[in-house]
Coordinates of C-alpha atoms and ligand atoms in Angstrom, one line a residue:
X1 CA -36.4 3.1 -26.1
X2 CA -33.7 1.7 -28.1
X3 CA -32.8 -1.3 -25.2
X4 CA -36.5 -2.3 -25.4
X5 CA -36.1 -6.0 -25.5
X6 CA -32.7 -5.8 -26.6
X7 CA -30.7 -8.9 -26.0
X8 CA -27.5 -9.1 -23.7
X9 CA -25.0 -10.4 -22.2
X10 CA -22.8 -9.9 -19.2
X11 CA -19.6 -11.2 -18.0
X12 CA -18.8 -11.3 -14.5
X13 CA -21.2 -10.5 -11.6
X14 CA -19.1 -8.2 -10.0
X15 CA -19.8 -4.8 -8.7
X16 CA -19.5 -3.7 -12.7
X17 CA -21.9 -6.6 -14.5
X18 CA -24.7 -6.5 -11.7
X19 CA -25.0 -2.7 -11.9
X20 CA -25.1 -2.7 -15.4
X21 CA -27.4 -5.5 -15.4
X22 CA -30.3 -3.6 -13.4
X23 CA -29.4 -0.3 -15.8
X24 CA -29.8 -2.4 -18.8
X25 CA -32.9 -4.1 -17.5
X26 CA -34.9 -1.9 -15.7
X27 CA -34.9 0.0 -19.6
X28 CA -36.4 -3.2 -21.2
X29 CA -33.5 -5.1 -22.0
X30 CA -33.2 -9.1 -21.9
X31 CA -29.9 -9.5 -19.7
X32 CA -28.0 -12.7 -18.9
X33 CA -25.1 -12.5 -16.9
X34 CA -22.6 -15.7 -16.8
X35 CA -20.2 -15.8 -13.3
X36 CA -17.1 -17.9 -13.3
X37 CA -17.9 -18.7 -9.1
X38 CA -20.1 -21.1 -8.3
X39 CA -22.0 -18.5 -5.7
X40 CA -21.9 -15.2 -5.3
X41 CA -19.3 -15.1 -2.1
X42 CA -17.2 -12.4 -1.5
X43 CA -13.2 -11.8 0.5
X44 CA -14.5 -10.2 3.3
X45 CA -13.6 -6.4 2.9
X46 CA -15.3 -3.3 3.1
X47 CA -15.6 -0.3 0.5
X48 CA -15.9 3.6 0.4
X49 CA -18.7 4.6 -1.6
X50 CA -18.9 8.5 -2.5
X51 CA -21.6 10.8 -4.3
X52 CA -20.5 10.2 -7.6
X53 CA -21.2 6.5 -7.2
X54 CA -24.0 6.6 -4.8
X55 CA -25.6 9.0 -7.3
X56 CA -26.4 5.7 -9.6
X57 CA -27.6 3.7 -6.8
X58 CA -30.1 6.2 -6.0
X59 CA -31.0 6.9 -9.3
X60 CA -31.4 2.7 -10.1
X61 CA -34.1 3.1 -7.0
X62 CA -31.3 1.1 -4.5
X63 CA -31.1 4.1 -2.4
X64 CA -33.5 2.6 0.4
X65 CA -31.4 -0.7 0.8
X66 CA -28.0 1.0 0.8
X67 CA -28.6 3.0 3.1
X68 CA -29.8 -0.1 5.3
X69 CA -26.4 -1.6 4.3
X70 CA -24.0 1.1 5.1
X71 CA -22.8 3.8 7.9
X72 CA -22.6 7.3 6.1
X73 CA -19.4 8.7 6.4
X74 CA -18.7 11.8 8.2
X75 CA -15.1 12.3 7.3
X76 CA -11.7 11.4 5.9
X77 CA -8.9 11.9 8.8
X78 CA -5.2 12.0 8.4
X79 CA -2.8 11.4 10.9
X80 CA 0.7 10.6 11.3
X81 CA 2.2 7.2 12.0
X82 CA 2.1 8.1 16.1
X83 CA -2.1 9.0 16.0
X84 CA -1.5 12.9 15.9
X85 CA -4.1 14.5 14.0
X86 CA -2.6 15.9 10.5
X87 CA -6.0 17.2 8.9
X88 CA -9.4 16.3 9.3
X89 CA -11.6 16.7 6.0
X90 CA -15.2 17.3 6.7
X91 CA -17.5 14.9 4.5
X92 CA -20.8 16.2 5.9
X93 CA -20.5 20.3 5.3
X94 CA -18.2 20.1 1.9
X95 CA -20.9 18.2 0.0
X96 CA -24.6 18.6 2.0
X97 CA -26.2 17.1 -1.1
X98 CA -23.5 14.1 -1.0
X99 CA -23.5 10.7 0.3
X100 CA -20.9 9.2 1.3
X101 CA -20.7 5.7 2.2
X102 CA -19.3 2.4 3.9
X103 CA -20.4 -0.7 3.5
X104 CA -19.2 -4.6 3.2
X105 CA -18.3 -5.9 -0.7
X106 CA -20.4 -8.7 0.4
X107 CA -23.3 -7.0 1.5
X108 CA -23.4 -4.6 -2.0
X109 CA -23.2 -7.3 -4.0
X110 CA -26.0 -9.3 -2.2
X111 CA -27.6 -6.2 -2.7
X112 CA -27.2 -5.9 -6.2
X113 CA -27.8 -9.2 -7.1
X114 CA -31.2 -8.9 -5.9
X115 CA -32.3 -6.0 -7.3
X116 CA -30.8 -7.6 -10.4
X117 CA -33.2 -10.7 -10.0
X118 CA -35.5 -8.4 -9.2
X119 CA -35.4 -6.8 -12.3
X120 CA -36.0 -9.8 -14.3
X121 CA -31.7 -11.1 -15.3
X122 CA -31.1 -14.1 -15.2
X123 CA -27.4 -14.7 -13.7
X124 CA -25.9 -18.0 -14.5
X125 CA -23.3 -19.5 -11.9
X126 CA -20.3 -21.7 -12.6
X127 CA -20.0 -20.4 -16.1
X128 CA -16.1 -19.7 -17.4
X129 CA -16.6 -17.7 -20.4
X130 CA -13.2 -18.5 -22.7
X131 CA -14.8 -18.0 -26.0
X132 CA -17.3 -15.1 -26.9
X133 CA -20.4 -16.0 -28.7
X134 CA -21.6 -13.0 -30.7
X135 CA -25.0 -11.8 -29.1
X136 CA -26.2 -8.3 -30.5
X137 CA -23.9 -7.0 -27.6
X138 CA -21.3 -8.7 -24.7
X139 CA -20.4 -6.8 -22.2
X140 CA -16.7 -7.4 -20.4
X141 CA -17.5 -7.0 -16.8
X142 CA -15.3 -9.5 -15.9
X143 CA -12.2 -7.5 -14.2
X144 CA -8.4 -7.5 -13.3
X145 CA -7.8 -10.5 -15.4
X146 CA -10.6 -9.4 -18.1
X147 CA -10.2 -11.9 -21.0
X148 CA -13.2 -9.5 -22.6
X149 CA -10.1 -7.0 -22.7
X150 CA -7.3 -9.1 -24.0
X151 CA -9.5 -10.1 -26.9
X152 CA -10.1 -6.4 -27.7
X153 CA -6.3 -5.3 -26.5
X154 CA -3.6 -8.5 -27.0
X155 CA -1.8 -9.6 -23.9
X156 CA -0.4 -6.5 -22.0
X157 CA 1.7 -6.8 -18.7
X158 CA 0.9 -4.9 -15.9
X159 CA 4.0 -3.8 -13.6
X160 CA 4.6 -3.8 -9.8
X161 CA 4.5 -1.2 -7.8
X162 CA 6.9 -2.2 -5.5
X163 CA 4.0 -1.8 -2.8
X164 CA 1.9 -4.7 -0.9
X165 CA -1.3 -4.3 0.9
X166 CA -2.9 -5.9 4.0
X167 CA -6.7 -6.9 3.8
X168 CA -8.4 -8.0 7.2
X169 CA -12.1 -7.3 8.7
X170 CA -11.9 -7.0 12.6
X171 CA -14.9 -6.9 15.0
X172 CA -15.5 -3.8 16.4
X173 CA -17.5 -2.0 18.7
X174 CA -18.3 0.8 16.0
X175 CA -16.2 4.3 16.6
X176 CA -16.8 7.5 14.9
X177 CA -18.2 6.4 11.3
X178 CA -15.4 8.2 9.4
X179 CA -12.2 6.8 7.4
X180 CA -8.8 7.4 8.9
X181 CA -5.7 7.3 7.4
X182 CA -2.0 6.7 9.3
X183 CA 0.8 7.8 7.6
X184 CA 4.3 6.8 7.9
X185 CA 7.4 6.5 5.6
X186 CA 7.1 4.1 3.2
X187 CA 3.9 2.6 4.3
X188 CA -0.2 3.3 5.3
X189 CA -2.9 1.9 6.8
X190 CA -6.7 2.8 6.2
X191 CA -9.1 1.7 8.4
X192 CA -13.0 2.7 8.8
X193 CA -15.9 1.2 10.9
X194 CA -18.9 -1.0 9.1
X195 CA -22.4 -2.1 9.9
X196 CA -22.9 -4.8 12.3
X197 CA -19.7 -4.1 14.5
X198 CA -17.5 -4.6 11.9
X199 CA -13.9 -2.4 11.2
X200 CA -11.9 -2.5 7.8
X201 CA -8.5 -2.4 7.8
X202 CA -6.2 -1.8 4.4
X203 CA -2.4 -1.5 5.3
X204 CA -0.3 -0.3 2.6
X205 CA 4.0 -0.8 2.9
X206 CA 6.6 -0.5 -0.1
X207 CA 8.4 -4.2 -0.5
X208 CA 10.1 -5.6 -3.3
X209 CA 9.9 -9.2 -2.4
X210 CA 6.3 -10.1 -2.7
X211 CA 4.3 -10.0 -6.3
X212 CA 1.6 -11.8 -6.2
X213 CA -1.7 -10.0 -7.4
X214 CA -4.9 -11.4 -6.1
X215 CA -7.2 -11.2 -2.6
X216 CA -6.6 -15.4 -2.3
X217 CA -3.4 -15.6 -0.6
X218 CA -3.6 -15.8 3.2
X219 CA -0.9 -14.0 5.5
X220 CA 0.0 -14.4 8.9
X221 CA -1.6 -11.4 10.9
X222 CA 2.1 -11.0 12.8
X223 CA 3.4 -10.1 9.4
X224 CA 1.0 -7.2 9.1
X225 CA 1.6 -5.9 13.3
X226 CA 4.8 -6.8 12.7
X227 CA 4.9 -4.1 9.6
X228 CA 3.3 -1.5 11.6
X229 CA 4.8 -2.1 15.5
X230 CA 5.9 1.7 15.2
X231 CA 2.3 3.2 14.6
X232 CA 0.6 4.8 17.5
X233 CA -3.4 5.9 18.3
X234 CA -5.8 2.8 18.0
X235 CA -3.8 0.8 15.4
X236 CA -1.7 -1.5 18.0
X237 CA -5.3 -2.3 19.4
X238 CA -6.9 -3.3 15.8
X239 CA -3.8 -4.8 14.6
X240 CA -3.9 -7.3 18.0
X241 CA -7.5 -8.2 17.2
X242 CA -6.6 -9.2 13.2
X243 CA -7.1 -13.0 13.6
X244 CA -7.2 -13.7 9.4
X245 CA -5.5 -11.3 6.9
X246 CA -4.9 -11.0 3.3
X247 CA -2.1 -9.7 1.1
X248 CA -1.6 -8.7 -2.4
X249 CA 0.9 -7.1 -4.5
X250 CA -0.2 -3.9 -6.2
X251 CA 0.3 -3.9 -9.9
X252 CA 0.0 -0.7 -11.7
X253 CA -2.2 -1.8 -15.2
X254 CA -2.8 1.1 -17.8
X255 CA -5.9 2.2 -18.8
X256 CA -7.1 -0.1 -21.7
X257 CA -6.4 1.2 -24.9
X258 CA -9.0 -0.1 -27.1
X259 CA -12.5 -0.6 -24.8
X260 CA -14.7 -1.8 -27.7
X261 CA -15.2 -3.1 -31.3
X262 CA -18.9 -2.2 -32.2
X263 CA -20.0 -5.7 -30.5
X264 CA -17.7 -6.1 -27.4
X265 CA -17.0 -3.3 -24.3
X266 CA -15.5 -3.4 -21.4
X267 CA -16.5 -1.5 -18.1
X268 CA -15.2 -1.8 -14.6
X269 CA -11.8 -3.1 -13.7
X270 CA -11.6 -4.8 -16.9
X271 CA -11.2 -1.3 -18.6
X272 CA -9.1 0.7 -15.8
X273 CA -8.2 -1.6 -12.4
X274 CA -6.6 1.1 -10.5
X275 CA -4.4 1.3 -7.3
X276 CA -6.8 1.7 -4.3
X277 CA -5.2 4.8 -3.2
X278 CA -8.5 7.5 -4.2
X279 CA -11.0 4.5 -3.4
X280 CA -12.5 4.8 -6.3
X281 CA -12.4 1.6 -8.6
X282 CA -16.0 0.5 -7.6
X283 CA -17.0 4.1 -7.9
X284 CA -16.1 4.2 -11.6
X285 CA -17.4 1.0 -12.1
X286 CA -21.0 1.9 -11.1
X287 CA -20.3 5.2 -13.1
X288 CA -19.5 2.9 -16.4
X289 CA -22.7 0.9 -15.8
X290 CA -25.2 4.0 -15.8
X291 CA -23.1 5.6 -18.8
X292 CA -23.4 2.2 -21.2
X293 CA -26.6 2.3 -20.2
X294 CA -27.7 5.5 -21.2
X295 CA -25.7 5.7 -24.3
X296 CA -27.2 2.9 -25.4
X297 CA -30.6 3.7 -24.7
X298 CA -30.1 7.2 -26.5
X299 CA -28.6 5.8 -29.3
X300 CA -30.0 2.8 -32.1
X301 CA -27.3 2.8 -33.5
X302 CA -25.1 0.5 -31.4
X303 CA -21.3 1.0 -33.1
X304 CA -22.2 5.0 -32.3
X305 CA -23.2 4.4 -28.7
X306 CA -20.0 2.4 -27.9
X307 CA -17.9 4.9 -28.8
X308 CA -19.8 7.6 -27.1
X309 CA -19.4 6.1 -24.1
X310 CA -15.5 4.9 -24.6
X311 CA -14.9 8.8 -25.4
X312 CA -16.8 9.8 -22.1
X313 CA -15.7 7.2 -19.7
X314 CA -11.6 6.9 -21.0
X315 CA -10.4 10.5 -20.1
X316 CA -12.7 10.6 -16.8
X317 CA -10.9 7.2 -15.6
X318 CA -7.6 7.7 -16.7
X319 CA -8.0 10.8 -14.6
X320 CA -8.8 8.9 -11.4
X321 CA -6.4 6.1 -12.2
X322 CA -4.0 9.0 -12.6
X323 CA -5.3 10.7 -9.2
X324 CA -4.1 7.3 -7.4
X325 CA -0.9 6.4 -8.8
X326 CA 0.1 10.2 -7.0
X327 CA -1.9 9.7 -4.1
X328 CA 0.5 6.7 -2.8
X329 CA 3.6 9.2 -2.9
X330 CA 1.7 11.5 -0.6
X331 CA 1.0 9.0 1.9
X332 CA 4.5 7.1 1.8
X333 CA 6.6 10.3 2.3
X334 CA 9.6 10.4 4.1
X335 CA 12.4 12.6 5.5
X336 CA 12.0 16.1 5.3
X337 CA 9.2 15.8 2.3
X338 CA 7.3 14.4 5.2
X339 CA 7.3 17.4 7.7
X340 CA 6.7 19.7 4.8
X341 CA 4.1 17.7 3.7
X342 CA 2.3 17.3 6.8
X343 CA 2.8 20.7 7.9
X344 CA 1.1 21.7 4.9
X345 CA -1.8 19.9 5.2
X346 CA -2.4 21.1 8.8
X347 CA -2.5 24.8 8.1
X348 CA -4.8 23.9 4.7
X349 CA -7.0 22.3 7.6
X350 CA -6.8 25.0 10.1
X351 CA -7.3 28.1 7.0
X352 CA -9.1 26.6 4.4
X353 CA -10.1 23.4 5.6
X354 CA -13.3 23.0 2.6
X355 CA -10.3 23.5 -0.2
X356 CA -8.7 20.5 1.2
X357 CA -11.8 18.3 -0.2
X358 CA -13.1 20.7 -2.7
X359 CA -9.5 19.8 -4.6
X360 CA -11.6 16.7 -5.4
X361 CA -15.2 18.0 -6.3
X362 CA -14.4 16.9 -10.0
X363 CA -14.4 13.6 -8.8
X364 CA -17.3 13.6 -5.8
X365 CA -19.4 16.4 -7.4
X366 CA -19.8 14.4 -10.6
X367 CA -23.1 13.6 -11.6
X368 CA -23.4 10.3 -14.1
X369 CA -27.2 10.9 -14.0
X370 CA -27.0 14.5 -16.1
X371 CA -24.2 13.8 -18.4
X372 CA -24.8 14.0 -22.0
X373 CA -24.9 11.0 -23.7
X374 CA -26.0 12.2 -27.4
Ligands
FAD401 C1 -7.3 -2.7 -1.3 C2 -8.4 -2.2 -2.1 C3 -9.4 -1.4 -1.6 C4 -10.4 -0.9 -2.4 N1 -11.3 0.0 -1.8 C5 -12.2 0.6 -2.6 C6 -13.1 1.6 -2.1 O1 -13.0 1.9 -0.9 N2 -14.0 2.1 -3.0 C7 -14.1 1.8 -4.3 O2 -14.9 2.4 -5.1 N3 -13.3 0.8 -4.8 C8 -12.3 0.2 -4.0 N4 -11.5 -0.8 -4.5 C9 -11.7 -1.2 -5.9 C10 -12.9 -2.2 -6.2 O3 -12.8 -3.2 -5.3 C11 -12.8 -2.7 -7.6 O4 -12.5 -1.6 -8.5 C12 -14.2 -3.3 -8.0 O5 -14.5 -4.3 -7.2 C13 -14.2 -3.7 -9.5 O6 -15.4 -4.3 -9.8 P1 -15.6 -5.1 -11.1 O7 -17.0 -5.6 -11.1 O8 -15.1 -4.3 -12.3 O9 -14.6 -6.4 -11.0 P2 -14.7 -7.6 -10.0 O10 -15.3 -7.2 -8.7 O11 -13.3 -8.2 -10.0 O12 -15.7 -8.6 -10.7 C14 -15.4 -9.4 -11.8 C15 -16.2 -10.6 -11.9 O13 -16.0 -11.3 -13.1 C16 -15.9 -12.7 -12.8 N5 -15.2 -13.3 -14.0 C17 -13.9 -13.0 -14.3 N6 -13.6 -13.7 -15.4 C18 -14.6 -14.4 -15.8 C19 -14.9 -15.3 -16.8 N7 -14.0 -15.6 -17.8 N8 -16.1 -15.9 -16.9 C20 -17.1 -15.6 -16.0 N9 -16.9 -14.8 -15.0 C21 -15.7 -14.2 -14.9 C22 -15.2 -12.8 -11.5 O14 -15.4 -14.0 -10.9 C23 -15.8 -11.6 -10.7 O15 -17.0 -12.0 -10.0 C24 -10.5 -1.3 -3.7 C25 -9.6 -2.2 -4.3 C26 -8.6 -2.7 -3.5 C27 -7.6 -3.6 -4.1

């Protein structure tokens, strides 16, 4: 009872500020949430959703209108750079209870941004938030470049990677709804089908010589077929239909140190922006948003819940963030790491193939819903 007309505010009505916005809400709370964008547009991109997250959707009553919104994923596939199958992980039999998910950024956030207004907030467009007013409680949803977290952390630099990724949306005549990832040496691709005859395509290569962060900055698509002219299976054939692509250097950025004062927190990518390598930063997100939530709601005394939920969110994402940074080795190997590797992962498929995917049921079998917030 404790968020009972409580008064708050949001910043940034991204996949973070408009979950936590219907938590906060649907428990009684007054929410505002100011946006920097004029509208609620989106880069057109898709995103993997699993249990973890999906867990909070359901629980928020969303359940209905994702699953509208999305294909279910049946499985993640690996396969080397020429299309030969490495390892196929089963989505459906390793977690029967779990829901795994793929679905346009654009169409989630439409999603949540209803069931936001729906829940009585009040989101404010065309609002650049540089100085914070003190409300009882702000709430730093407002990502990469989270001012929310400088003021609570000082100016820290994030570092490049030495790796650039590829962002295009093809149209597609559907395919098996599962996620599929090419390897080759020193560079990825990702790629999995989406509602309305739509296919995602993320392409991952090691360069040095481009470092900007950021989805704004076009690229011509014969960069990105140029990249991958040696990959086999269906990529040629996607690559050819990639009319509009977007690239962006990854920057490694550590977990913040310091996510709240008593008065400010931050949640989402402003606390722990991680490389997309587990696909997982809009899963913690959605995590942090149900977490605030509830330890605020279990807890008056607002300085107490804060830190409840830094302490249970900061080891949990430092994990994941962790989880990624090795995840990009495994994909980029090359050599004789490479065969080893792969051969590895094909007997794991053919002997155990459920350990494959059960390596991660600390990540997918979590459950936000039953944690322990007091
Ligand atoms: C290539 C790639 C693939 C990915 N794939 C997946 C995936 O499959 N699954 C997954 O879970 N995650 C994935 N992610 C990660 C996911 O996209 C992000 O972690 C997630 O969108 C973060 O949400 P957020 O709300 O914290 O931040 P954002 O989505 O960045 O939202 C922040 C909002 O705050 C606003 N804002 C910023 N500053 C201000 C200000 N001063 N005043 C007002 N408003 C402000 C911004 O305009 C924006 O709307 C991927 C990321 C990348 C790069």
């Amino acid at each position: 009872m404790s968020l009972q007309g409580r008064d708050i505010q949001i910043i940034g009505a991204g996949i973070a500020g408009l979950t936590a916005a219907i938590a906060l809400a649907q428990r009684g709370a007054r929410v505002a949430v100011l946006e920097r964008a004029p509208e609620l547009t989106e880069v057109g991109a898709g995103l993997q959703l699993s249990p973890n997250a999906v867990r909070v959707l359901d629980a928020l009553g969303l359940g209905l209108a994702l699953d509208a919104a999305s294909l279910p994923s049946h499985a993640v596939r690996l396969r080397d750079r020429s299309g030969a199958d490495v390892v196929r992980m089963n989505l459906g039999s390793g977690h029967p209870d779990g829901r795994f998910r793929l679905i346009h950024r654009a169409r989630l956030i439409a999603l949540l941004a209803d069931a936001a207004r729906v829940a009585g907030v009040d989101i404010k467009l065309a609002q650049d938030v540089v100085d914070f007013p003190q409300p009882s409680l702000l709430i730093g949803a407002d990502g990469l470049r989270s001012r929310v977290r400088t003021a609570l952390n000082g100016r820290e630099v994030p570092f490049f990677t030495g790796q650039t990724a590829w962002r295009a949306v093809i149209a597609d005549d559907g395919g098996v709804p599962e996620a599929q990832v090419f390897m080759g040496p020193g560079r990825h691709l990702v790629s999995y089908p989406l509602p309305a005859g739509l296919r995602n395509i993320v392409a991952v290569i090691e360069r040095h010589d481009w470092q900007e962060e950021g989805w704004k900055h076009a690229d011509d698509p014969a960069n990105l077929r140029a990249a991958f002219a040696g990959f086999g299976g269906p990529v040629p054939d996607w690559l050819a239909r990639v009319h509009e692509t977007n690239v962006w250097g990854l920057f490694r950025h550590e977990v913040a140190r310091v996510w709240q004062d008593g008065q400010k927190v931050v949640i989402g990518d402003a606390a722990h922006s991680t490389l997309p390598f587990m696909a997982q930063g809009a899963c913690m997100a959605i995590e942090d948003a149900w977490i605030l939530t509830a330890c605020l709601d279990a807890d008056m005394d607002q300085g107490r819940a804060l830190q409840r939920f830094e302490s249970l969110r900061k080891p949990r994402c430092s994990r994941i963030v962790q989880a990624a940074n090795d995840n990009a080795r495994n994909y980029h190997l090359t050599g004789p790491k490479r065969l080893v590797g792969h051969t590895v992962l094909r007997l794991a498929g053919r002997v155990a193939p459920g350990k494959l995917l059960s390596r991660f049921d600390w990540i997918y079998g979590y459950d936000p819903i039953r944690e322990t917030v007091s």
